[in-house]
PDB file of C-alpha atoms in Angstrom:
ATOM      1  CA  MET A   1       2.158  26.799  -5.901  1.00 37.00           C
ATOM      2  CA  PRO A   2       5.915  26.260  -6.306  1.00 40.00           C
ATOM      3  CA  SER A   3       6.186  22.055  -7.019  1.00 41.00           C
ATOM      4  CA  GLU A   4       8.936  22.045  -4.412  1.00 36.00           C
ATOM      5  CA  LEU A   5       6.705  23.379  -1.889  1.00 33.00           C
ATOM      6  CA  LEU A   6       4.127  20.871  -2.719  1.00 36.00           C
ATOM      7  CA  THR A   7       6.770  18.242  -2.275  1.00 39.00           C
ATOM      8  CA  ALA A   8       7.443  19.418   1.078  1.00 37.00           C
ATOM      9  CA  MET A   9       3.950  19.837   2.192  1.00 36.00           C
ATOM     10  CA  GLU A  10       3.715  16.138   1.339  1.00 41.00           C
ATOM     11  CA  THR A  11       6.697  14.624   2.610  1.00 43.00           C
ATOM     12  CA  THR A  12       7.923  16.441   5.946  1.00 42.00           C
ATOM     13  CA  THR A  13       5.971  14.739   8.456  1.00 43.00           C
ATOM     14  CA  SER A  14       8.589  13.629  10.430  1.00 45.00           C
ATOM     15  CA  ASP A  15       7.969  12.543  13.909  1.00 44.00           C
ATOM     16  CA  THR A  16       7.880  16.603  15.519  1.00 45.00           C
ATOM     17  CA  ALA A  17       6.147  17.927  12.474  1.00 48.00           C
ATOM     18  CA  ARG A  18       2.665  18.646  13.901  1.00 63.00           C
ATOM     19  CA  GLU A  19       1.098  20.379  11.237  1.00 79.00           C
ATOM     20  CA  LYS A  20      -2.996  18.876  11.198  1.00 91.00           C
ATOM     21  CA  ARG A  21      -3.759  16.371   8.015  1.00 93.00           C
ATOM     22  CA  VAL A  22      -5.084  13.744   7.348  1.00 95.00           C
ATOM     23  CA  PRO A  23      -3.217  10.142   6.327  1.00 95.00           C
ATOM     24  CA  GLY A  24      -3.916   9.203   3.304  1.00 94.00           C
ATOM     25  CA  GLU A  25      -7.285   9.130   1.119  1.00 93.00           C
ATOM     26  CA  ALA A  26     -10.588  10.582   3.062  1.00 94.00           C
ATOM     27  CA  GLY A  27     -11.853   7.979   1.666  1.00 96.00           C
ATOM     28  CA  ILE A  28     -10.019   5.047   3.430  1.00 97.00           C
ATOM     29  CA  TRP A  29     -10.916   6.481   6.389  1.00 97.00           C
ATOM     30  CA  ILE A  30     -14.807   5.733   5.729  1.00 97.00           C
ATOM     31  CA  VAL A  31     -13.808   2.292   4.922  1.00 98.00           C
ATOM     32  CA  ILE A  32     -11.660   2.063   8.442  1.00 98.00           C
ATOM     33  CA  LEU A  33     -14.380   3.468  10.949  1.00 98.00           C
ATOM     34  CA  GLY A  34     -17.211   1.439   8.911  1.00 98.00           C
ATOM     35  CA  ASP A  35     -14.533  -1.249   9.567  1.00 98.00           C
ATOM     36  CA  LEU A  36     -13.971  -0.569  13.068  1.00 98.00           C
ATOM     37  CA  LEU A  37     -18.248  -0.274  14.053  1.00 98.00           C
ATOM     38  CA  VAL A  38     -18.760  -3.737  11.965  1.00 98.00           C
ATOM     39  CA  PHE A  39     -16.117  -5.088  14.398  1.00 98.00           C
ATOM     40  CA  ALA A  40     -17.020  -3.607  17.498  1.00 98.00           C
ATOM     41  CA  LEU A  41     -20.904  -4.748  17.227  1.00 98.00           C
ATOM     42  CA  LEU A  42     -19.229  -8.657  16.568  1.00 98.00           C
ATOM     43  CA  PHE A  43     -17.446  -7.623  20.087  1.00 98.00           C
ATOM     44  CA  VAL A  44     -20.612  -6.767  21.836  1.00 98.00           C
ATOM     45  CA  LEU A  45     -22.230  -9.660  20.522  1.00 98.00           C
ATOM     46  CA  PHE A  46     -19.652 -11.855  21.281  1.00 98.00           C
ATOM     47  CA  VAL A  47     -19.309 -10.778  25.325  1.00 98.00           C
ATOM     48  CA  ASP A  48     -23.213 -10.663  24.653  1.00 97.00           C
ATOM     49  CA  GLY A  49     -22.964 -14.475  23.680  1.00 97.00           C
ATOM     50  CA  ARG A  50     -20.587 -14.801  26.772  1.00 97.00           C
ATOM     51  CA  SER A  51     -22.671 -13.960  29.076  1.00 96.00           C
ATOM     52  CA  THR A  52     -25.478 -16.505  28.617  1.00 96.00           C
ATOM     53  CA  ASP A  53     -22.922 -19.372  29.298  1.00 96.00           C
ATOM     54  CA  PRO A  54     -19.371 -18.182  31.059  1.00 96.00           C
ATOM     55  CA  GLU A  55     -18.288 -21.693  31.654  1.00 96.00           C
ATOM     56  CA  LEU A  56     -18.407 -22.957  28.174  1.00 97.00           C
ATOM     57  CA  PHE A  57     -17.184 -19.382  26.862  1.00 97.00           C
ATOM     58  CA  ASP A  58     -14.131 -20.221  29.740  1.00 96.00           C
ATOM     59  CA  ARG A  59     -13.825 -23.869  29.185  1.00 96.00           C
ATOM     60  CA  SER A  60     -13.545 -23.458  24.951  1.00 97.00           C
ATOM     61  CA  SER A  61     -10.962 -20.719  24.947  1.00 97.00           C
ATOM     62  CA  ALA A  62      -9.021 -22.636  27.274  1.00 95.00           C
ATOM     63  CA  ARG A  63      -8.329 -24.939  24.716  1.00 94.00           C
ATOM     64  CA  LEU A  64      -7.582 -21.718  22.137  1.00 96.00           C
ATOM     65  CA  ASN A  65      -3.318 -22.360  21.664  1.00 95.00           C
ATOM     66  CA  GLN A  66      -2.526 -19.260  23.729  1.00 95.00           C
ATOM     67  CA  THR A  67       1.015 -18.783  22.393  1.00 95.00           C
ATOM     68  CA  TYR A  68      -0.254 -18.675  18.454  1.00 96.00           C
ATOM     69  CA  GLY A  69      -2.073 -16.360  19.453  1.00 97.00           C
ATOM     70  CA  VAL A  70       0.919 -14.112  21.224  1.00 97.00           C
ATOM     71  CA  ILE A  71       3.326 -14.950  18.574  1.00 98.00           C
ATOM     72  CA  ASN A  72       0.553 -13.570  15.882  1.00 98.00           C
ATOM     73  CA  THR A  73       0.101 -10.331  18.488  1.00 98.00           C
ATOM     74  CA  VAL A  74       3.965  -9.576  17.708  1.00 98.00           C
ATOM     75  CA  LEU A  75       3.674 -10.374  14.371  1.00 98.00           C
ATOM     76  CA  LEU A  76       1.265  -7.737  13.540  1.00 98.00           C
ATOM     77  CA  LEU A  77       2.849  -5.144  15.764  1.00 98.00           C
ATOM     78  CA  THR A  78       6.602  -6.039  14.314  1.00 98.00           C
ATOM     79  CA  SER A  79       4.593  -5.190  10.981  1.00 98.00           C
ATOM     80  CA  SER A  80       2.749  -2.356  11.792  1.00 98.00           C
ATOM     81  CA  LEU A  81       6.531  -0.690  13.019  1.00 98.00           C
ATOM     82  CA  LEU A  82       8.167  -1.940   9.180  1.00 98.00           C
ATOM     83  CA  VAL A  83       5.146   0.189   7.573  1.00 98.00           C
ATOM     84  CA  VAL A  84       5.797   3.083   9.251  1.00 97.00           C
ATOM     85  CA  THR A  85       9.454   2.849   9.029  1.00 96.00           C
ATOM     86  CA  GLY A  86       9.131   1.921   5.222  1.00 95.00           C
ATOM     87  CA  THR A  87       6.178   5.474   4.846  1.00 95.00           C
ATOM     88  CA  ARG A  88       8.818   7.451   6.419  1.00 93.00           C
ATOM     89  CA  ALA A  89      11.955   6.000   4.739  1.00 92.00           C
ATOM     90  CA  ILE A  90       9.656   7.113   1.502  1.00 91.00           C
ATOM     91  CA  ARG A  91       8.950  10.601   2.752  1.00 89.00           C
ATOM     92  CA  THR A  92      12.814  10.849   3.068  1.00 88.00           C
ATOM     93  CA  HIS A  93      13.488   9.398  -0.072  1.00 84.00           C
ATOM     94  CA  VAL A  94      15.194   6.511   1.057  1.00 88.00           C
ATOM     95  CA  LYS A  95      13.650   4.521  -1.508  1.00 89.00           C
ATOM     96  CA  GLU A  96      15.481   0.508  -0.452  1.00 91.00           C
ATOM     97  CA  VAL A  97      14.881   0.693   3.029  1.00 93.00           C
ATOM     98  CA  ALA A  98      11.330   1.953   2.364  1.00 94.00           C
ATOM     99  CA  ARG A  99      10.707  -1.574  -0.013  1.00 95.00           C
ATOM    100  CA  ARG A 100      12.311  -4.197   1.844  1.00 96.00           C
ATOM    101  CA  CYS A 101      10.661  -2.856   5.182  1.00 97.00           C
ATOM    102  CA  PHE A 102       7.480  -2.658   3.500  1.00 97.00           C
ATOM    103  CA  ILE A 103       8.050  -6.439   1.921  1.00 97.00           C
ATOM    104  CA  ALA A 104       9.049  -7.433   5.691  1.00 98.00           C
ATOM    105  CA  ALA A 105       5.517  -6.261   6.341  1.00 98.00           C
ATOM    106  CA  THR A 106       4.162  -8.849   3.931  1.00 98.00           C
ATOM    107  CA  GLY A 107       6.006 -11.402   5.470  1.00 98.00           C
ATOM    108  CA  CYS A 108       5.086 -10.978   9.253  1.00 98.00           C
ATOM    109  CA  GLY A 109       1.327 -10.964   7.490  1.00 98.00           C
ATOM    110  CA  LEU A 110       2.137 -13.903   5.332  1.00 98.00           C
ATOM    111  CA  LEU A 111       3.341 -15.719   8.584  1.00 98.00           C
ATOM    112  CA  PHE A 112      -0.104 -14.406  10.627  1.00 98.00           C
ATOM    113  CA  LEU A 113      -1.667 -16.234   8.048  1.00 98.00           C
ATOM    114  CA  VAL A 114       0.114 -20.012   7.905  1.00 98.00           C
ATOM    115  CA  ILE A 115      -0.201 -19.291  12.072  1.00 98.00           C
ATOM    116  CA  LYS A 116      -3.736 -18.979  11.455  1.00 98.00           C
ATOM    117  CA  ALA A 117      -3.881 -22.019   9.271  1.00 98.00           C
ATOM    118  CA  LEU A 118      -2.278 -24.496  11.417  1.00 97.00           C
ATOM    119  CA  GLU A 119      -4.272 -23.450  14.330  1.00 97.00           C
ATOM    120  CA  TYR A 120      -7.490 -23.625  12.486  1.00 98.00           C
ATOM    121  CA  GLN A 121      -5.992 -27.469  11.142  1.00 97.00           C
ATOM    122  CA  HIS A 122      -5.502 -28.116  15.071  1.00 96.00           C
ATOM    123  CA  GLU A 123      -8.653 -26.640  16.210  1.00 97.00           C
ATOM    124  CA  ILE A 124     -10.632 -28.952  13.662  1.00 97.00           C
ATOM    125  CA  SER A 125      -9.128 -31.946  13.515  1.00 97.00           C
ATOM    126  CA  ALA A 126      -9.648 -32.051  17.217  1.00 96.00           C
ATOM    127  CA  GLY A 127     -13.592 -31.725  16.727  1.00 96.00           C
ATOM    128  CA  TYR A 128     -13.377 -28.055  17.395  1.00 97.00           C
ATOM    129  CA  ARG A 129     -15.952 -26.631  13.964  1.00 97.00           C
ATOM    130  CA  VAL A 130     -17.745 -23.844  13.258  1.00 96.00           C
ATOM    131  CA  GLY A 131     -21.533 -25.232  14.457  1.00 95.00           C
ATOM    132  CA  THR A 132     -19.252 -27.023  17.958  1.00 96.00           C
ATOM    133  CA  ASN A 133     -21.129 -24.228  20.055  1.00 97.00           C
ATOM    134  CA  ASP A 134     -21.431 -20.744  20.186  1.00 97.00           C
ATOM    135  CA  PHE A 135     -18.147 -19.877  21.135  1.00 98.00           C
ATOM    136  CA  PHE A 136     -16.378 -21.328  18.225  1.00 98.00           C
ATOM    137  CA  MET A 137     -18.937 -20.112  15.833  1.00 98.00           C
ATOM    138  CA  TYR A 138     -17.669 -16.513  17.607  1.00 98.00           C
ATOM    139  CA  PHE A 139     -14.065 -17.661  17.816  1.00 98.00           C
ATOM    140  CA  TYR A 140     -14.441 -19.239  13.611  1.00 98.00           C
ATOM    141  CA  VAL A 141     -16.478 -15.763  12.319  1.00 98.00           C
ATOM    142  CA  LEU A 142     -14.341 -13.415  14.342  1.00 98.00           C
ATOM    143  CA  THR A 143     -10.779 -14.903  13.257  1.00 98.00           C
ATOM    144  CA  ALA A 144     -12.122 -15.640   9.597  1.00 98.00           C
ATOM    145  CA  VAL A 145     -13.008 -12.030   8.591  1.00 98.00           C
ATOM    146  CA  HIS A 146     -10.301 -10.529  10.380  1.00 98.00           C
ATOM    147  CA  ALA A 147      -8.267 -12.922   8.453  1.00 98.00           C
ATOM    148  CA  PHE A 148      -9.817 -11.830   5.215  1.00 98.00           C
ATOM    149  CA  HIS A 149      -8.900  -8.459   5.820  1.00 98.00           C
ATOM    150  CA  VAL A 150      -5.017  -9.066   6.415  1.00 98.00           C
ATOM    151  CA  MET A 151      -5.082 -11.019   2.768  1.00 98.00           C
ATOM    152  CA  VAL A 152      -6.725  -7.618   1.331  1.00 98.00           C
ATOM    153  CA  GLY A 153      -3.859  -6.155   3.743  1.00 98.00           C
ATOM    154  CA  VAL A 154      -1.106  -8.334   2.564  1.00 98.00           C
ATOM    155  CA  VAL A 155      -2.157  -7.558  -1.266  1.00 98.00           C
ATOM    156  CA  ALA A 156      -1.925  -3.960  -1.188  1.00 98.00           C
ATOM    157  CA  LEU A 157       1.166  -4.020   1.018  1.00 98.00           C
ATOM    158  CA  ILE A 158       2.728  -5.909  -2.122  1.00 97.00           C
ATOM    159  CA  PHE A 159       1.766  -2.852  -4.416  1.00 94.00           C
ATOM    160  CA  VAL A 160       2.928  -0.442  -2.231  1.00 94.00           C
ATOM    161  CA  ALA A 161       6.337  -1.878  -2.145  1.00 94.00           C
ATOM    162  CA  ARG A 162       6.604  -2.153  -6.043  1.00 90.00           C
ATOM    163  CA  ALA A 163       5.195   1.875  -5.821  1.00 87.00           C
ATOM    164  CA  ALA A 164       8.258   1.980  -3.096  1.00 86.00           C
ATOM    165  CA  ARG A 165      10.993   0.754  -6.188  1.00 80.00           C
ATOM    166  CA  ASN A 166       9.675   3.824  -8.566  1.00 73.00           C
ATOM    167  CA  ALA A 167      13.070   5.404  -9.591  1.00 55.00           C
ATOM    168  CA  GLU A 168      10.998   8.673  -9.747  1.00 67.00           C
ATOM    169  CA  GLY A 169       9.883   8.785  -6.255  1.00 68.00           C
ATOM    170  CA  PRO A 170       6.199   8.744  -5.414  1.00 72.00           C
ATOM    171  CA  SER A 171       4.013  11.204  -6.504  1.00 80.00           C
ATOM    172  CA  PRO A 172       1.840  13.410  -4.311  1.00 81.00           C
ATOM    173  CA  ASN A 173      -1.648  11.038  -5.676  1.00 82.00           C
ATOM    174  CA  SER A 174       0.930   7.336  -4.391  1.00 86.00           C
ATOM    175  CA  MET A 175       2.098   8.913  -1.174  1.00 90.00           C
ATOM    176  CA  LYS A 176      -1.760   8.945  -0.443  1.00 93.00           C
ATOM    177  CA  LEU A 177      -2.133   5.974  -1.748  1.00 93.00           C
ATOM    178  CA  ILE A 178       1.073   4.487   0.396  1.00 95.00           C
ATOM    179  CA  GLU A 179      -0.729   6.048   3.474  1.00 96.00           C
ATOM    180  CA  SER A 180      -3.745   4.631   2.793  1.00 97.00           C
ATOM    181  CA  THR A 181      -2.686   1.511   2.662  1.00 97.00           C
ATOM    182  CA  ALA A 182       0.088   1.801   5.958  1.00 98.00           C
ATOM    183  CA  CYS A 183      -3.762   3.520   7.820  1.00 98.00           C
ATOM    184  CA  PHE A 184      -5.805   0.292   6.842  1.00 98.00           C
ATOM    185  CA  TRP A 185      -2.475  -2.282   7.915  1.00 98.00           C
ATOM    186  CA  HIS A 186      -2.638  -0.522  10.983  1.00 98.00           C
ATOM    187  CA  MET A 187      -6.632  -1.720  11.387  1.00 98.00           C
ATOM    188  CA  VAL A 188      -5.879  -5.025  10.748  1.00 98.00           C
ATOM    189  CA  ASP A 189      -3.238  -4.633  13.829  1.00 98.00           C
ATOM    190  CA  LEU A 190      -5.468  -2.598  15.935  1.00 98.00           C
ATOM    191  CA  LEU A 191      -8.364  -5.171  15.467  1.00 98.00           C
ATOM    192  CA  TRP A 192      -6.626  -8.017  16.041  1.00 98.00           C
ATOM    193  CA  ILE A 193      -5.385  -6.572  19.470  1.00 98.00           C
ATOM    194  CA  ALA A 194      -9.545  -6.464  20.739  1.00 98.00           C
ATOM    195  CA  ILE A 195      -9.789 -10.216  19.160  1.00 98.00           C
ATOM    196  CA  PHE A 196      -6.477 -11.400  20.877  1.00 98.00           C
ATOM    197  CA  ALA A 197      -8.114 -10.252  24.560  1.00 98.00           C
ATOM    198  CA  LEU A 198     -11.512 -10.890  24.067  1.00 98.00           C
ATOM    199  CA  LEU A 199     -11.090 -14.598  22.544  1.00 98.00           C
ATOM    200  CA  TYR A 200      -7.937 -16.045  24.588  1.00 97.00           C
ATOM    201  CA  LEU A 201      -7.985 -13.900  27.622  1.00 97.00           C
ATOM    202  CA  VAL A 202     -11.003 -13.031  28.823  1.00 96.00           C
ATOM    203  CA  LYS A 203     -12.233 -15.667  31.533  1.00 93.00           C
TER     204      LYS A 203
ATOM    205  CA  MET B   1      19.326   1.841  10.347  1.00 52.00           C
ATOM    206  CA  THR B   2      18.827  -0.646  13.182  1.00 53.00           C
ATOM    207  CA  LEU B   3      19.885   2.324  15.559  1.00 49.00           C
ATOM    208  CA  SER B   4      18.586   5.173  13.325  1.00 62.00           C
ATOM    209  CA  LEU B   5      15.438   3.638  14.437  1.00 59.00           C
ATOM    210  CA  LEU B   6      15.949   3.927  18.139  1.00 57.00           C
ATOM    211  CA  LYS B   7      15.430   7.632  18.109  1.00 69.00           C
ATOM    212  CA  TYR B   8      11.767   7.581  16.594  1.00 85.00           C
ATOM    213  CA  ARG B   9       9.366   7.321  18.825  1.00 93.00           C
ATOM    214  CA  SER B  10       7.161   5.209  16.790  1.00 95.00           C
ATOM    215  CA  THR B  11      10.085   2.078  18.190  1.00 96.00           C
ATOM    216  CA  ILE B  12       9.638   3.433  21.264  1.00 96.00           C
ATOM    217  CA  ILE B  13       5.794   2.410  21.185  1.00 97.00           C
ATOM    218  CA  TRP B  14       6.598  -0.846  19.629  1.00 98.00           C
ATOM    219  CA  ALA B  15       8.264  -1.989  22.256  1.00 97.00           C
ATOM    220  CA  ALA B  16       5.326  -0.574  24.647  1.00 98.00           C
ATOM    221  CA  LEU B  17       2.920  -2.473  23.263  1.00 98.00           C
ATOM    222  CA  VAL B  18       5.518  -5.593  22.699  1.00 98.00           C
ATOM    223  CA  VAL B  19       5.343  -5.342  26.752  1.00 98.00           C
ATOM    224  CA  LEU B  20       1.675  -4.102  27.199  1.00 98.00           C
ATOM    225  CA  THR B  21       0.835  -7.822  25.103  1.00 98.00           C
ATOM    226  CA  ILE B  22       3.370  -9.946  27.452  1.00 97.00           C
ATOM    227  CA  ILE B  23       1.714  -8.320  30.588  1.00 97.00           C
ATOM    228  CA  SER B  24      -1.656  -9.082  29.459  1.00 97.00           C
ATOM    229  CA  TRP B  25      -1.005 -12.137  28.359  1.00 96.00           C
ATOM    230  CA  GLN B  26       0.519 -13.169  32.059  1.00 96.00           C
ATOM    231  CA  VAL B  27      -2.374 -11.567  33.407  1.00 96.00           C
ATOM    232  CA  GLY B  28      -5.154 -12.825  31.426  1.00 94.00           C
ATOM    233  CA  THR B  29      -3.426 -16.343  31.601  1.00 91.00           C
ATOM    234  CA  HIS B  30      -2.048 -16.457  35.962  1.00 90.00           C
ATOM    235  CA  GLY B  31      -4.455 -13.912  37.405  1.00 81.00           C
ATOM    236  CA  SER B  32      -6.183 -15.816  40.092  1.00 86.00           C
ATOM    237  CA  ASP B  33      -9.325 -13.424  40.524  1.00 94.00           C
ATOM    238  CA  HIS B  34     -10.609 -13.777  36.822  1.00 95.00           C
ATOM    239  CA  GLU B  35     -12.744 -10.973  37.356  1.00 96.00           C
ATOM    240  CA  ARG B  36      -9.730  -8.326  37.783  1.00 96.00           C
ATOM    241  CA  ALA B  37      -7.611 -10.094  35.321  1.00 97.00           C
ATOM    242  CA  THR B  38     -10.449  -9.599  32.870  1.00 97.00           C
ATOM    243  CA  VAL B  39     -11.169  -5.790  33.183  1.00 98.00           C
ATOM    244  CA  ILE B  40      -7.206  -5.806  33.070  1.00 97.00           C
ATOM    245  CA  VAL B  41      -6.827  -7.277  30.072  1.00 98.00           C
ATOM    246  CA  LEU B  42      -9.331  -5.453  28.296  1.00 98.00           C
ATOM    247  CA  ALA B  43      -8.593  -1.881  29.386  1.00 98.00           C
ATOM    248  CA  LEU B  44      -4.512  -2.885  28.672  1.00 98.00           C
ATOM    249  CA  ALA B  45      -6.225  -3.803  24.919  1.00 98.00           C
ATOM    250  CA  PHE B  46      -7.990  -0.686  24.598  1.00 98.00           C
ATOM    251  CA  ILE B  47      -4.609   1.038  25.898  1.00 98.00           C
ATOM    252  CA  LYS B  48      -3.074  -0.309  23.117  1.00 98.00           C
ATOM    253  CA  ILE B  49      -5.231   0.072  20.237  1.00 98.00           C
ATOM    254  CA  ARG B  50      -5.281   4.040  21.279  1.00 98.00           C
ATOM    255  CA  LEU B  51      -1.657   3.928  21.062  1.00 98.00           C
ATOM    256  CA  ILE B  52      -1.752   2.144  17.374  1.00 98.00           C
ATOM    257  CA  GLY B  53      -4.211   5.103  16.385  1.00 98.00           C
ATOM    258  CA  LEU B  54      -2.390   7.862  17.617  1.00 98.00           C
ATOM    259  CA  ASP B  55       1.217   7.301  16.748  1.00 97.00           C
ATOM    260  CA  PHE B  56       1.110   4.354  14.249  1.00 97.00           C
ATOM    261  CA  MET B  57      -2.433   5.906  12.096  1.00 98.00           C
ATOM    262  CA  GLU B  58      -1.355   9.156  13.022  1.00 96.00           C
ATOM    263  CA  LEU B  59      -3.999  10.013  14.222  1.00 97.00           C
ATOM    264  CA  ARG B  60      -2.388  12.444  16.886  1.00 95.00           C
ATOM    265  CA  ASP B  61      -1.717  14.875  14.352  1.00 95.00           C
ATOM    266  CA  ALA B  62      -4.899  14.559  12.206  1.00 97.00           C
ATOM    267  CA  PRO B  63      -7.518  16.921  12.162  1.00 97.00           C
ATOM    268  CA  ILE B  64      -9.712  17.025  15.625  1.00 97.00           C
ATOM    269  CA  GLY B  65     -12.805  15.483  14.283  1.00 97.00           C
ATOM    270  CA  LEU B  66     -11.112  12.682  12.831  1.00 97.00           C
ATOM    271  CA  ARG B  67      -8.957  12.291  15.983  1.00 98.00           C
ATOM    272  CA  LEU B  68     -12.037  12.554  18.567  1.00 98.00           C
ATOM    273  CA  SER B  69     -13.879   9.852  16.276  1.00 98.00           C
ATOM    274  CA  PHE B  70     -11.657   7.556  17.053  1.00 98.00           C
ATOM    275  CA  GLU B  71     -10.687   8.652  20.649  1.00 98.00           C
ATOM    276  CA  ILE B  72     -14.861   8.270  21.577  1.00 98.00           C
ATOM    277  CA  TYR B  73     -14.964   5.102  19.972  1.00 98.00           C
ATOM    278  CA  VAL B  74     -11.567   3.706  21.966  1.00 98.00           C
ATOM    279  CA  ILE B  75     -13.137   4.942  24.907  1.00 98.00           C
ATOM    280  CA  ALA B  76     -17.171   3.985  24.285  1.00 98.00           C
ATOM    281  CA  ILE B  77     -15.950   0.604  22.742  1.00 98.00           C
ATOM    282  CA  GLY B  78     -13.623  -0.139  25.910  1.00 98.00           C
ATOM    283  CA  ALA B  79     -15.868   0.547  28.625  1.00 98.00           C
ATOM    284  CA  LEU B  80     -18.975  -0.725  27.120  1.00 98.00           C
ATOM    285  CA  LEU B  81     -17.319  -4.430  26.669  1.00 98.00           C
ATOM    286  CA  ILE B  82     -15.617  -3.949  30.329  1.00 98.00           C
ATOM    287  CA  ALA B  83     -19.675  -3.158  32.128  1.00 98.00           C
ATOM    288  CA  MET B  84     -21.390  -5.800  30.119  1.00 97.00           C
ATOM    289  CA  TYR B  85     -18.753  -8.015  31.015  1.00 97.00           C
ATOM    290  CA  LEU B  86     -18.914  -7.025  34.675  1.00 97.00           C
ATOM    291  CA  THR B  87     -22.965  -7.412  35.132  1.00 94.00           C
ATOM    292  CA  THR B  88     -22.715 -10.442  33.492  1.00 81.00           C
TER     293      THR B  88
END
């Protein structure tokens, strides 16, 4: 197969292209689907735990600063858009735009972690720790496991930003790695959407 | 770059996701009927999750097996959580 065709097959997925293809490496989807199932189990356990004492859960949830939650949601949504735009820029060989998008997305991820740390500090200094009650146990477990995923995603995005700078342009293999990182990052965003609704908004 | 971003579906999806986030925040915070507000908040959350999967993860153009796995996940977990909440 001519190399031009191979390159074209890897790079022509625009908003209008409709050929069926797996985004990223097939292996990343095992990780993503596995993570989605583990978090789904945690969500079910949370709603089940809430049913044992809804008043305690509502009282504890009302303590959380929803503004932190909303800002963090917008940060992750924006970082996802930047990752989508960066991936598209790599496909169309606009490397500098791609690099800036991935750096900005990394910044959003880091800011998310800073806000999460401020929130932890706020709750812990007020005496609400992991052992305070069942709600705060779920709060810390869900948000800390999620924050770990954010950290992994941030590290991957830093590597992708470096790969975007590659003067030769991304190879099909590195394109797969970039798409895999993008999908992982969108999963991090998607999980936060559910966590925010369950912990901060359910009454 | 700013203007060219607007022609892409992903930018419109992002704007929709931000608007839905603000709506859920307001409904979740100010809704007087807690049960109704929570069902709306959870339904909106899973609609947002589906949009992220289909448009940002590009599952709209994925092979049917992968797309279906995701669609089933969204519907099954969303419905299960809402049903569990309502039977509390």
